[in-house]
Each structure stands twice: as structure tokens, then as C-alpha cells.
Amino acid sequence: FNAAVKKAAEEAFKAQGCDVVVSDLYAMKFKATATEDDVTGIKNPEHFCYGEETMTAWQEGRLSPDIVAEQKKLKDADLVIFQSFRILLMNIFSQFPMYWFTMPAIMKGWIDRVLTKGFAFSPEKPYSEGIFKNKKAMLSFTTNSHETMFSASGINGDINVTLWPIQNGILHFCGFQVLPPQIFWAPAYVPQEARASMLETWTGRLQGLLNEAPLSFAPCDSFDLEKGFQMKVDVQEKHSGSPYGLTVGHHLGKPLPPNSQMKAGVN
């Protein structure tokens, strides 16, 4: 089913005149572990620091060829869809089944190795000011549980909480405009007709995907650098009358805003 979802997206984007590049991580035998082998000519072998070494290697052209190849794709992409073990860089594309409430190890390895410091993110300009603020990204994935199980009262808990570390902590941290995710609920446990309906809905969404509004996150200027990046008092006061917190992570001790990681414009 993941392969069918990937094929539908690839065909839909090509029909719209987009250039589509698919990184099939398993077929590529992509190395998932971030190690010293990712760098040629280590600067400080006695006290190896992966983040600093890869940033310098990126600046000096000393990263391993597989990382360089993926970074080039990402640099050229307008939209990145993380879909399974493939990454569709649009254009990059990847569809993934959710593993243990997160992405499979090989995809996490792609993130660990490809999104190097300096290339993909800067501690000085994170989140809304991030390097990829002019690019869009989204998650497209299948689950092994029904939607009711990922609700606020379901046994797996609120899916918005599950998605926050990936969508905010990875994608938004790098500056991406994060589009609402496309979730295919428990396709292995529904009739063929239901799976066909899922694909039809996905195909329909793809027609206008490039024009969709992104999810809402608290902008960087909401936080005070001089006070340890705490949310500014005036921002908190502005939202004091709201029944909900600002985001899943910035809930301000209030109930979480419903579906803020699922729908655009919710905060």
C-alpha cells in the first residue's frame, strides 16, 4: 500500500509538470548510522564531535558522497514529502509506515546524516527563521492502529502529541513550512474498498497540495533571547484569554489546541 501511495504522488506531480526525484533508501542501501565514516579528514580525531566535524566537512566539501548526493537533491527541492522508506524531493518524496510511534530507523538515519549543521539548520536562526524557510515539507504515512486509537482518549494517545517532535523538532526547526500530514489509518485492517478510497482521497489532495497553507507554529520573535528563550510576557498575555495553549509544545499549562499538528491555521 505504501508503494501505491508513493506511485500516486509521483504520477500526480509529474502530471502537473513537476520534476520528481525519489530516494528509495532501502534500494540505495542507505547507511543509517552517523559515524566518523561520514567525514574525510577528521579535524579532531581524539575528541570527535559529529555535529562540528560534519559542519566543517560540509563547508570544505569533505562529506561522504552519499550525503552530498542527498543534500544536492534537498537543495534543489521545493517540497519534500517523507513517505515510507522513500523520500520524494520535488521535489523529494518518501512514504513511511509509523514504527514505534516514529519513523523507521533508515529514515531517521537519513535525517541524522543529511540534515547537517550549517547545511540544514543553524542554532542562531532556528524554526521560523530557519535555513529552509522557503521550502515545504510534509509527512505521509501509514499506521498499524485505527484512528480512534490515536485520539486524546484512545489507547495510543493524541496523534498531535506523537507528531510534534517530528514536525516541530525536525522539520520546523530547519525552517520548513510544514504541510498537514497525510495519514492512512490501519490500511492492513480495512477492506480493499477502503484502501481504494484512501488512495482516491490522496490523489485528490495532490492536485492542490502545492497551494496548501502550512501548519502554525510559534514564531521565533515570540521568545526572549535574553531570558533563555522564554516566551515573551506580552505573547503569553495575548493568549491568556484563549481556552487552549498556543501549540502542542507551548501549551502554557492549558488544554492542547485540538488538531494543531493535523490542520493548518490552528494555534
mmCIF file with all atom_site columns, N, CA, C and O in Angstrom, residues 174-209:
data_model
loop_
_atom_site.group_PDB
_atom_site.id
_atom_site.type_symbol
_atom_site.label_atom_id
_atom_site.label_alt_id
_atom_site.label_comp_id
_atom_site.label_asym_id
_atom_site.label_entity_id
_atom_site.label_seq_id
_atom_site.pdbx_PDB_ins_code
_atom_site.Cartn_x
_atom_site.Cartn_y
_atom_site.Cartn_z
_atom_site.occupancy
_atom_site.B_iso_or_equiv
_atom_site.pdbx_formal_charge
_atom_site.auth_seq_id
_atom_site.auth_comp_id
_atom_site.auth_asym_id
_atom_site.auth_atom_id
_atom_site.pdbx_PDB_model_num
ATOM 1   N N  . CYS A 1 174 ? 14.291  23.202 11.113 1.00 0.00 ? 174 CYS A N  1
ATOM 2   C CA . CYS A 1 174 ? 15.112  23.526 9.945  1.00 0.00 ? 174 CYS A CA 1
ATOM 3   C C  . CYS A 1 174 ? 14.482  24.640 9.100  1.00 0.00 ? 174 CYS A C  1
ATOM 4   O O  . CYS A 1 174 ? 15.068  25.037 8.090  1.00 0.00 ? 174 CYS A O  1
ATOM 5   N N  . GLY A 1 175 ? 13.332  25.117 9.506  1.00 0.00 ? 175 GLY A N  1
ATOM 6   C CA . GLY A 1 175 ? 12.697  26.228 8.805  1.00 0.00 ? 175 GLY A CA 1
ATOM 7   C C  . GLY A 1 175 ? 11.593  25.838 7.855  1.00 0.00 ? 175 GLY A C  1
ATOM 8   O O  . GLY A 1 175 ? 10.887  26.703 7.328  1.00 0.00 ? 175 GLY A O  1
ATOM 9   N N  . PHE A 1 176 ? 11.429  24.537 7.583  1.00 0.00 ? 176 PHE A N  1
ATOM 10  C CA . PHE A 1 176 ? 10.406  24.104 6.623  1.00 0.00 ? 176 PHE A CA 1
ATOM 11  C C  . PHE A 1 176 ? 9.031   24.656 6.970  1.00 0.00 ? 176 PHE A C  1
ATOM 12  O O  . PHE A 1 176 ? 8.658   24.736 8.145  1.00 0.00 ? 176 PHE A O  1
ATOM 13  N N  . GLN A 1 177 ? 8.276   25.024 5.951  1.00 0.00 ? 177 GLN A N  1
ATOM 14  C CA . GLN A 1 177 ? 6.841   25.248 6.097  1.00 0.00 ? 177 GLN A CA 1
ATOM 15  C C  . GLN A 1 177 ? 6.211   23.852 6.063  1.00 0.00 ? 177 GLN A C  1
ATOM 16  O O  . GLN A 1 177 ? 6.283   23.162 5.045  1.00 0.00 ? 177 GLN A O  1
ATOM 17  N N  . VAL A 1 178 ? 5.661   23.420 7.175  1.00 0.00 ? 178 VAL A N  1
ATOM 18  C CA . VAL A 1 178 ? 5.183   22.047 7.308  1.00 0.00 ? 178 VAL A CA 1
ATOM 19  C C  . VAL A 1 178 ? 3.709   21.945 6.929  1.00 0.00 ? 178 VAL A C  1
ATOM 20  O O  . VAL A 1 178 ? 2.846   22.555 7.568  1.00 0.00 ? 178 VAL A O  1
ATOM 21  N N  . LEU A 1 179 ? 3.432   21.193 5.880  1.00 0.00 ? 179 LEU A N  1
ATOM 22  C CA . LEU A 1 179 ? 2.048   20.986 5.453  1.00 0.00 ? 179 LEU A CA 1
ATOM 23  C C  . LEU A 1 179 ? 1.389   19.943 6.355  1.00 0.00 ? 179 LEU A C  1
ATOM 24  O O  . LEU A 1 179 ? 2.068   19.075 6.916  1.00 0.00 ? 179 LEU A O  1
ATOM 25  N N  . PRO A 1 180 ? 0.070   19.999 6.512  1.00 0.00 ? 180 PRO A N  1
ATOM 26  C CA . PRO A 1 180 ? -0.625  18.990 7.311  1.00 0.00 ? 180 PRO A CA 1
ATOM 27  C C  . PRO A 1 180 ? -0.290  17.588 6.818  1.00 0.00 ? 180 PRO A C  1
ATOM 28  O O  . PRO A 1 180 ? -0.174  17.358 5.608  1.00 0.00 ? 180 PRO A O  1
ATOM 29  N N  . PRO A 1 181 ? -0.135  16.642 7.719  1.00 0.00 ? 181 PRO A N  1
ATOM 30  C CA . PRO A 1 181 ? 0.252   15.285 7.312  1.00 0.00 ? 181 PRO A CA 1
ATOM 31  C C  . PRO A 1 181 ? -0.870  14.551 6.599  1.00 0.00 ? 181 PRO A C  1
ATOM 32  O O  . PRO A 1 181 ? -2.046  14.877 6.755  1.00 0.00 ? 181 PRO A O  1
ATOM 33  N N  . GLN A 1 182 ? -0.483  13.567 5.809  1.00 0.00 ? 182 GLN A N  1
ATOM 34  C CA . GLN A 1 182 ? -1.448  12.664 5.181  1.00 0.00 ? 182 GLN A CA 1
ATOM 35  C C  . GLN A 1 182 ? -1.307  11.325 5.894  1.00 0.00 ? 182 GLN A C  1
ATOM 36  O O  . GLN A 1 182 ? -0.267  10.669 5.805  1.00 0.00 ? 182 GLN A O  1
ATOM 37  N N  . ILE A 1 183 ? -2.332  10.939 6.628  1.00 0.00 ? 183 ILE A N  1
ATOM 38  C CA . ILE A 1 183 ? -2.269  9.709  7.424  1.00 0.00 ? 183 ILE A CA 1
ATOM 39  C C  . ILE A 1 183 ? -3.233  8.679  6.864  1.00 0.00 ? 183 ILE A C  1
ATOM 40  O O  . ILE A 1 183 ? -4.419  8.965  6.650  1.00 0.00 ? 183 ILE A O  1
ATOM 41  N N  . PHE A 1 184 ? -2.718  7.490  6.626  1.00 0.00 ? 184 PHE A N  1
ATOM 42  C CA . PHE A 1 184 ? -3.534  6.374  6.153  1.00 0.00 ? 184 PHE A CA 1
ATOM 43  C C  . PHE A 1 184 ? -3.715  5.427  7.337  1.00 0.00 ? 184 PHE A C  1
ATOM 44  O O  . PHE A 1 184 ? -2.781  4.705  7.715  1.00 0.00 ? 184 PHE A O  1
ATOM 45  N N  . TRP A 1 185 ? -4.887  5.447  7.923  1.00 0.00 ? 185 TRP A N  1
ATOM 46  C CA . TRP A 1 185 ? -5.134  4.728  9.164  1.00 0.00 ? 185 TRP A CA 1
ATOM 47  C C  . TRP A 1 185 ? -5.333  3.232  8.920  1.00 0.00 ? 185 TRP A C  1
ATOM 48  O O  . TRP A 1 185 ? -6.264  2.825  8.228  1.00 0.00 ? 185 TRP A O  1
ATOM 49  N N  . ALA A 1 186 ? -4.452  2.438  9.488  1.00 0.00 ? 186 ALA A N  1
ATOM 50  C CA . ALA A 1 186 ? -4.588  0.975  9.531  1.00 0.00 ? 186 ALA A CA 1
ATOM 51  C C  . ALA A 1 186 ? -5.012  0.340  8.211  1.00 0.00 ? 186 ALA A C  1
ATOM 52  O O  . ALA A 1 186 ? -5.985  -0.417 8.159  1.00 0.00 ? 186 ALA A O  1
ATOM 53  N N  . PRO A 1 187 ? -4.307  0.605  7.108  1.00 0.00 ? 187 PRO A N  1
ATOM 54  C CA . PRO A 1 187 ? -4.731  0.041  5.825  1.00 0.00 ? 187 PRO A CA 1
ATOM 55  C C  . PRO A 1 187 ? -4.700  -1.488 5.793  1.00 0.00 ? 187 PRO A C  1
ATOM 56  O O  . PRO A 1 187 ? -5.416  -2.093 4.990  1.00 0.00 ? 187 PRO A O  1
ATOM 57  N N  . ALA A 1 188 ? -3.908  -2.097 6.664  1.00 0.00 ? 188 ALA A N  1
ATOM 58  C CA . ALA A 1 188 ? -3.831  -3.564 6.672  1.00 0.00 ? 188 ALA A CA 1
ATOM 59  C C  . ALA A 1 188 ? -5.076  -4.201 7.283  1.00 0.00 ? 188 ALA A C  1
ATOM 60  O O  . ALA A 1 188 ? -5.279  -5.410 7.143  1.00 0.00 ? 188 ALA A O  1
ATOM 61  N N  . TYR A 1 189 ? -5.894  -3.394 7.954  1.00 0.00 ? 189 TYR A N  1
ATOM 62  C CA . TYR A 1 189 ? -7.042  -3.947 8.678  1.00 0.00 ? 189 TYR A CA 1
ATOM 63  C C  . TYR A 1 189 ? -8.389  -3.453 8.158  1.00 0.00 ? 189 TYR A C  1
ATOM 64  O O  . TYR A 1 189 ? -9.390  -3.549 8.851  1.00 0.00 ? 189 TYR A O  1
ATOM 65  N N  . VAL A 1 190 ? -8.379  -2.899 6.958  1.00 0.00 ? 190 VAL A N  1
ATOM 66  C CA . VAL A 1 190 ? -9.641  -2.432 6.372  1.00 0.00 ? 190 VAL A CA 1
ATOM 67  C C  . VAL A 1 190 ? -9.857  -3.127 5.027  1.00 0.00 ? 190 VAL A C  1
ATOM 68  O O  . VAL A 1 190 ? -8.907  -3.649 4.430  1.00 0.00 ? 190 VAL A O  1
ATOM 69  N N  . PRO A 1 191 ? -11.079 -3.151 4.510  1.00 0.00 ? 191 PRO A N  1
ATOM 70  C CA . PRO A 1 191 ? -11.350 -3.808 3.220  1.00 0.00 ? 191 PRO A CA 1
ATOM 71  C C  . PRO A 1 191 ? -10.639 -3.106 2.064  1.00 0.00 ? 191 PRO A C  1
ATOM 72  O O  . PRO A 1 191 ? -10.248 -1.946 2.162  1.00 0.00 ? 191 PRO A O  1
ATOM 73  N N  . GLN A 1 192 ? -10.505 -3.819 0.979  1.00 0.00 ? 192 GLN A N  1
ATOM 74  C CA . GLN A 1 192 ? -9.871  -3.269 -0.217 1.00 0.00 ? 192 GLN A CA 1
ATOM 75  C C  . GLN A 1 192 ? -10.562 -1.992 -0.672 1.00 0.00 ? 192 GLN A C  1
ATOM 76  O O  . GLN A 1 192 ? -9.916  -1.048 -1.129 1.00 0.00 ? 192 GLN A O  1
ATOM 77  N N  . GLU A 1 193 ? -11.890 -1.963 -0.546 1.00 0.00 ? 193 GLU A N  1
ATOM 78  C CA . GLU A 1 193 ? -12.630 -0.773 -0.952 1.00 0.00 ? 193 GLU A CA 1
ATOM 79  C C  . GLU A 1 193 ? -12.204 0.457  -0.151 1.00 0.00 ? 193 GLU A C  1
ATOM 80  O O  . GLU A 1 193 ? -12.120 1.572  -0.675 1.00 0.00 ? 193 GLU A O  1
ATOM 81  N N  . ALA A 1 194 ? -11.911 0.258  1.130  1.00 0.00 ? 194 ALA A N  1
ATOM 82  C CA . ALA A 1 194 ? -11.482 1.367  1.984  1.00 0.00 ? 194 ALA A CA 1
ATOM 83  C C  . ALA A 1 194 ? -10.093 1.855  1.582  1.00 0.00 ? 194 ALA A C  1
ATOM 84  O O  . ALA A 1 194 ? -9.823  3.063  1.569  1.00 0.00 ? 194 ALA A O  1
ATOM 85  N N  . ARG A 1 195 ? -9.220  0.922  1.228  1.00 0.00 ? 195 ARG A N  1
ATOM 86  C CA . ARG A 1 195 ? -7.874  1.318  0.772  1.00 0.00 ? 195 ARG A CA 1
ATOM 87  C C  . ARG A 1 195 ? -7.967  2.087  -0.544 1.00 0.00 ? 195 ARG A C  1
ATOM 88  O O  . ARG A 1 195 ? -7.243  3.072  -0.765 1.00 0.00 ? 195 ARG A O  1
ATOM 89  N N  . ALA A 1 196 ? -8.841  1.647  -1.419 1.00 0.00 ? 196 ALA A N  1
ATOM 90  C CA . ALA A 1 196 ? -9.031  2.344  -2.695 1.00 0.00 ? 196 ALA A CA 1
ATOM 91  C C  . ALA A 1 196 ? -9.539  3.765  -2.444 1.00 0.00 ? 196 ALA A C  1
ATOM 92  O O  . ALA A 1 196 ? -9.135  4.715  -3.121 1.00 0.00 ? 196 ALA A O  1
ATOM 93  N N  . SER A 1 197 ? -10.415 3.912  -1.465 1.00 0.00 ? 197 SER A N  1
ATOM 94  C CA . SER A 1 197 ? -10.937 5.224  -1.117 1.00 0.00 ? 197 SER A CA 1
ATOM 95  C C  . SER A 1 197 ? -9.830  6.118  -0.556 1.00 0.00 ? 197 SER A C  1
ATOM 96  O O  . SER A 1 197 ? -9.787  7.315  -0.842 1.00 0.00 ? 197 SER A O  1
ATOM 97  N N  . MET A 1 198 ? -8.936  5.531  0.244  1.00 0.00 ? 198 MET A N  1
ATOM 98  C CA . MET A 1 198 ? -7.803  6.286  0.778  1.00 0.00 ? 198 MET A CA 1
ATOM 99  C C  . MET A 1 198 ? -6.936  6.837  -0.350 1.00 0.00 ? 198 MET A C  1
ATOM 100 O O  . MET A 1 198 ? -6.541  8.010  -0.342 1.00 0.00 ? 198 MET A O  1
ATOM 101 N N  . LEU A 1 199 ? -6.659  5.990  -1.327 1.00 0.00 ? 199 LEU A N  1
ATOM 102 C CA . LEU A 1 199 ? -5.835  6.418  -2.461 1.00 0.00 ? 199 LEU A CA 1
ATOM 103 C C  . LEU A 1 199 ? -6.537  7.493  -3.285 1.00 0.00 ? 199 LEU A C  1
ATOM 104 O O  . LEU A 1 199 ? -5.907  8.436  -3.763 1.00 0.00 ? 199 LEU A O  1
ATOM 105 N N  . GLU A 1 200 ? -7.840  7.374  -3.417 1.00 0.00 ? 200 GLU A N  1
ATOM 106 C CA . GLU A 1 200 ? -8.602  8.364  -4.171 1.00 0.00 ? 200 GLU A CA 1
ATOM 107 C C  . GLU A 1 200 ? -8.565  9.723  -3.468 1.00 0.00 ? 200 GLU A C  1
ATOM 108 O O  . GLU A 1 200 ? -8.389  10.766 -4.111 1.00 0.00 ? 200 GLU A O  1
ATOM 109 N N  . THR A 1 201 ? -8.691  9.693  -2.158 1.00 0.00 ? 201 THR A N  1
ATOM 110 C CA . THR A 1 201 ? -8.631  10.942 -1.380 1.00 0.00 ? 201 THR A CA 1
ATOM 111 C C  . THR A 1 201 ? -7.253  11.582 -1.504 1.00 0.00 ? 201 THR A C  1
ATOM 112 O O  . THR A 1 201 ? -7.118  12.802 -1.666 1.00 0.00 ? 201 THR A O  1
ATOM 113 N N  . TRP A 1 202 ? -6.223  10.761 -1.417 1.00 0.00 ? 202 TRP A N  1
ATOM 114 C CA . TRP A 1 202 ? -4.838  11.232 -1.541 1.00 0.00 ? 202 TRP A CA 1
ATOM 115 C C  . TRP A 1 202 ? -4.592  11.839 -2.920 1.00 0.00 ? 202 TRP A C  1
ATOM 116 O O  . TRP A 1 202 ? -4.025  12.932 -3.041 1.00 0.00 ? 202 TRP A O  1
ATOM 117 N N  . THR A 1 203 ? -5.053  11.156 -3.952 1.00 0.00 ? 203 THR A N  1
ATOM 118 C CA . THR A 1 203 ? -4.883  11.654 -5.315 1.00 0.00 ? 203 THR A CA 1
ATOM 119 C C  . THR A 1 203 ? -5.578  13.005 -5.500 1.00 0.00 ? 203 THR A C  1
ATOM 120 O O  . THR A 1 203 ? -5.042  13.910 -6.149 1.00 0.00 ? 203 THR A O  1
ATOM 121 N N  . GLY A 1 204 ? -6.749  13.138 -4.898 1.00 0.00 ? 204 GLY A N  1
ATOM 122 C CA . GLY A 1 204 ? -7.455  14.406 -4.974 1.00 0.00 ? 204 GLY A CA 1
ATOM 123 C C  . GLY A 1 204 ? -6.710  15.519 -4.258 1.00 0.00 ? 204 GLY A C  1
ATOM 124 O O  . GLY A 1 204 ? -6.621  16.646 -4.761 1.00 0.00 ? 204 GLY A O  1
ATOM 125 N N  . ARG A 1 205 ? -6.161  15.213 -3.101 1.00 0.00 ? 205 ARG A N  1
ATOM 126 C CA . ARG A 1 205 ? -5.423  16.230 -2.353 1.00 0.00 ? 205 ARG A CA 1
ATOM 127 C C  . ARG A 1 205 ? -4.177  16.684 -3.115 1.00 0.00 ? 205 ARG A C  1
ATOM 128 O O  . ARG A 1 205 ? -3.789  17.854 -3.062 1.00 0.00 ? 205 ARG A O  1
ATOM 129 N N  . LEU A 1 206 ? -3.539  15.776 -3.794 1.00 0.00 ? 206 LEU A N  1
ATOM 130 C CA . LEU A 1 206 ? -2.303  16.096 -4.514 1.00 0.00 ? 206 LEU A CA 1
ATOM 131 C C  . LEU A 1 206 ? -2.490  17.164 -5.577 1.00 0.00 ? 206 LEU A C  1
ATOM 132 O O  . LEU A 1 206 ? -1.541  17.870 -5.926 1.00 0.00 ? 206 LEU A O  1
ATOM 133 N N  . GLN A 1 207 ? -3.703  17.306 -6.077 1.00 0.00 ? 207 GLN A N  1
ATOM 134 C CA . GLN A 1 207 ? -3.954  18.282 -7.143 1.00 0.00 ? 207 GLN A CA 1
ATOM 135 C C  . GLN A 1 207 ? -3.725  19.711 -6.658 1.00 0.00 ? 207 GLN A C  1
ATOM 136 O O  . GLN A 1 207 ? -3.338  20.580 -7.429 1.00 0.00 ? 207 GLN A O  1
ATOM 137 N N  . GLY A 1 208 ? -3.971  19.957 -5.372 1.00 0.00 ? 208 GLY A N  1
ATOM 138 C CA . GLY A 1 208 ? -3.791  21.315 -4.856 1.00 0.00 ? 208 GLY A CA 1
ATOM 139 C C  . GLY A 1 208 ? -2.785  21.408 -3.737 1.00 0.00 ? 208 GLY A C  1
ATOM 140 O O  . GLY A 1 208 ? -2.722  22.421 -3.022 1.00 0.00 ? 208 GLY A O  1
ATOM 141 N N  . LEU A 1 209 ? -1.979  20.376 -3.576 1.00 0.00 ? 209 LEU A N  1
ATOM 142 C CA . LEU A 1 209 ? -1.065  20.302 -2.428 1.00 0.00 ? 209 LEU A CA 1
ATOM 143 C C  . LEU A 1 209 ? -0.080  21.474 -2.374 1.00 0.00 ? 209 LEU A C  1
ATOM 144 O O  . LEU A 1 209 ? 0.203   22.023 -1.306 1.00 0.00 ? 209 LEU A O  1
#
